[in-house]
XYZ file of C-alpha atoms in Angstrom:
189
model
C -37.413 16.344 -1.580
C -34.411 17.024 -3.763
C -34.235 20.737 -2.915
C -31.470 22.238 -0.804
C -31.459 25.747 0.653
C -28.432 27.378 2.203
C -27.619 30.771 3.634
C -25.203 33.156 1.929
C -22.425 32.995 4.439
C -20.339 30.053 3.277
C -20.226 28.134 0.020
C -20.735 24.430 0.792
C -17.531 23.336 -0.931
C -18.388 19.691 -0.302
C -20.847 20.008 -3.207
C -18.258 21.221 -5.703
C -17.570 18.655 -8.363
C -20.601 16.582 -7.391
C -22.396 15.583 -10.598
C -25.890 16.130 -9.209
C -25.050 19.578 -7.839
C -23.203 20.631 -10.982
C -26.047 19.576 -13.279
C -28.878 20.960 -11.147
C -30.466 24.400 -11.447
C -29.350 26.774 -8.730
C -30.267 30.259 -7.538
C -27.663 32.470 -5.918
C -28.737 35.736 -4.332
C -25.970 38.244 -3.776
C -25.886 41.623 -2.094
C -23.585 44.600 -2.369
C -20.813 43.446 -0.012
C -20.621 46.881 1.614
C -24.312 46.718 2.526
C -23.863 43.100 3.615
C -21.068 44.179 5.965
C -23.189 46.958 7.470
C -26.032 44.503 7.983
C -23.662 41.948 9.469
C -22.319 44.539 11.900
C -25.788 45.130 13.345
C -26.544 41.391 13.373
C -23.290 40.563 15.133
C -23.447 43.441 17.601
C -27.150 43.400 18.399
C -29.477 40.782 16.939
C -27.838 37.384 16.479
C -28.910 35.096 19.282
C -26.093 34.071 21.592
C -26.760 30.524 22.753
C -26.300 30.023 26.485
C -23.298 27.976 27.605
C -24.500 24.417 27.795
C -21.763 21.816 27.668
C -22.255 20.751 24.050
C -22.607 24.372 22.885
C -19.909 26.085 24.948
C -17.673 26.616 21.894
C -20.506 28.202 19.926
C -21.448 30.394 22.886
C -17.847 31.556 23.258
C -17.404 32.221 19.530
C -20.575 34.282 19.140
C -20.027 36.090 22.443
C -16.498 37.014 21.409
C -17.658 38.314 18.009
C -20.398 40.349 19.703
C -17.931 41.830 22.211
C -15.555 42.813 19.402
C -18.354 44.423 17.374
C -19.652 46.343 20.386
C -16.168 47.680 21.177
C -15.636 48.916 17.609
C -17.384 51.597 15.633
C -19.124 50.455 12.453
C -16.425 51.884 10.171
C -13.598 50.037 11.922
C -15.568 46.801 12.137
C -16.639 46.730 8.481
C -13.087 47.489 7.343
C -11.825 44.697 9.588
C -14.293 42.215 8.040
C -13.970 43.306 4.374
C -11.356 40.704 3.352
C -13.388 37.940 4.926
C -16.532 39.086 3.083
C -14.595 39.170 -0.177
C -13.400 35.592 0.341
C -16.909 34.423 1.196
C -18.280 35.910 -2.007
C -15.388 34.772 -4.209
C -15.928 31.206 -2.969
C -19.170 31.321 -5.006
C -17.400 32.255 -8.278
C -17.678 28.804 -9.825
C -21.377 28.553 -8.982
C -22.031 32.119 -10.171
C -20.478 31.338 -13.563
C -22.358 28.034 -13.902
C -24.953 28.271 -16.711
C -27.360 26.357 -14.437
C -27.229 29.199 -11.898
C -29.586 32.146 -11.802
C -27.753 34.964 -10.029
C -30.105 37.545 -8.530
C -29.162 40.720 -6.731
C -30.798 41.676 -3.459
C -31.002 45.266 -4.680
C -32.976 44.303 -7.784
C -35.614 42.316 -5.933
C -35.953 43.480 -2.315
C -38.871 45.733 -3.287
C -40.013 43.434 -6.122
C -40.369 40.093 -4.355
C -43.179 38.996 -6.692
C -40.762 39.350 -9.612
C -38.199 37.357 -7.628
C -40.702 34.539 -7.081
C -41.545 34.516 -10.805
C -37.841 34.465 -11.795
C -37.082 31.575 -9.436
C -40.129 29.601 -10.572
C -39.207 30.172 -14.217
C -35.604 29.085 -13.607
C -36.733 25.816 -12.018
C -39.550 25.251 -14.507
C -42.216 25.582 -11.830
C -45.641 27.110 -12.192
C -46.625 29.839 -9.773
C -49.844 31.787 -9.908
C -50.625 35.277 -8.677
C -52.716 33.978 -5.784
C -49.792 31.967 -4.414
C -47.461 34.925 -4.916
C -49.901 37.081 -2.940
C -50.044 34.557 -0.101
C -46.253 34.385 0.084
C -45.859 38.155 -0.021
C -48.311 38.592 2.860
C -45.695 37.205 5.248
C -42.461 37.639 3.260
C -42.667 41.246 2.097
C -41.603 42.911 5.342
C -40.669 46.578 5.073
C -40.026 48.431 8.318
C -41.473 51.941 8.438
C -38.306 53.098 10.138
C -34.935 51.608 10.942
C -34.743 49.538 14.116
C -31.147 48.467 14.880
C -32.179 45.721 17.309
C -34.608 43.948 14.939
C -33.598 41.099 12.614
C -35.191 43.001 9.718
C -33.539 46.301 10.546
C -33.943 48.481 7.453
C -34.024 46.597 4.096
C -33.105 49.594 1.888
C -30.194 49.048 -0.538
C -27.283 51.480 -0.346
C -27.303 51.607 3.446
C -23.500 51.634 3.515
C -23.585 55.177 2.093
C -25.595 56.332 5.122
C -23.759 54.376 7.808
C -20.119 54.570 6.711
C -17.733 57.452 6.152
C -16.688 58.090 2.555
C -13.071 57.271 3.382
C -14.212 53.938 4.856
C -16.119 53.078 1.687
C -13.099 53.974 -0.451
C -10.872 51.831 1.763
C -13.342 48.908 1.638
C -13.570 49.003 -2.134
C -9.996 47.734 -2.505
C -10.276 44.435 -0.585
C -13.827 43.935 -1.932
C -12.903 44.661 -5.562
C -12.735 41.003 -6.725
C -16.194 40.192 -5.330
C -17.639 43.473 -6.562
C -16.347 42.799 -10.077
C -17.546 39.209 -10.047
C -21.100 40.247 -9.200
C -21.234 43.557 -11.076
C -21.043 46.077 -8.241
C -19.384 49.438 -8.820
């Protein structure tokens, strides 16, 4: 009770200016937007579930199917460049929260292989107590590290810097321009 969790994709702007939200401790995890775009390409093209058409969900089925079709028709470089401005906007929408002194901003890259440290940082930020036994129990199921990349799995690779392996250098240079505001905001070079 009293705890809200949300995914990274869209800032819930309905909370902005709400006294309780503004005064509450928050954690915001960010990821290098270039890596996030590579990950999103694989999710969109291969792993996101496409709900079957079913009256109430026809619009959702059509939207996700259309995005999948577009991703499958494009190479990863073209698709990530196409989505870069949208990713920048998504990340910039969190600027106010990121600058809030009640927010702990953590980077995916700093914690993906140090999830115990992430749990300790979150607990400390909220004033919670967490012991090593509980951390161990959580890490048993949460610390998933594939031995090798599997493009059709939800947890495909995990390793930071994947954009350098998947994208051409000229694509990365081109992406850096529309992503510059988000990269600056969150300290990415």
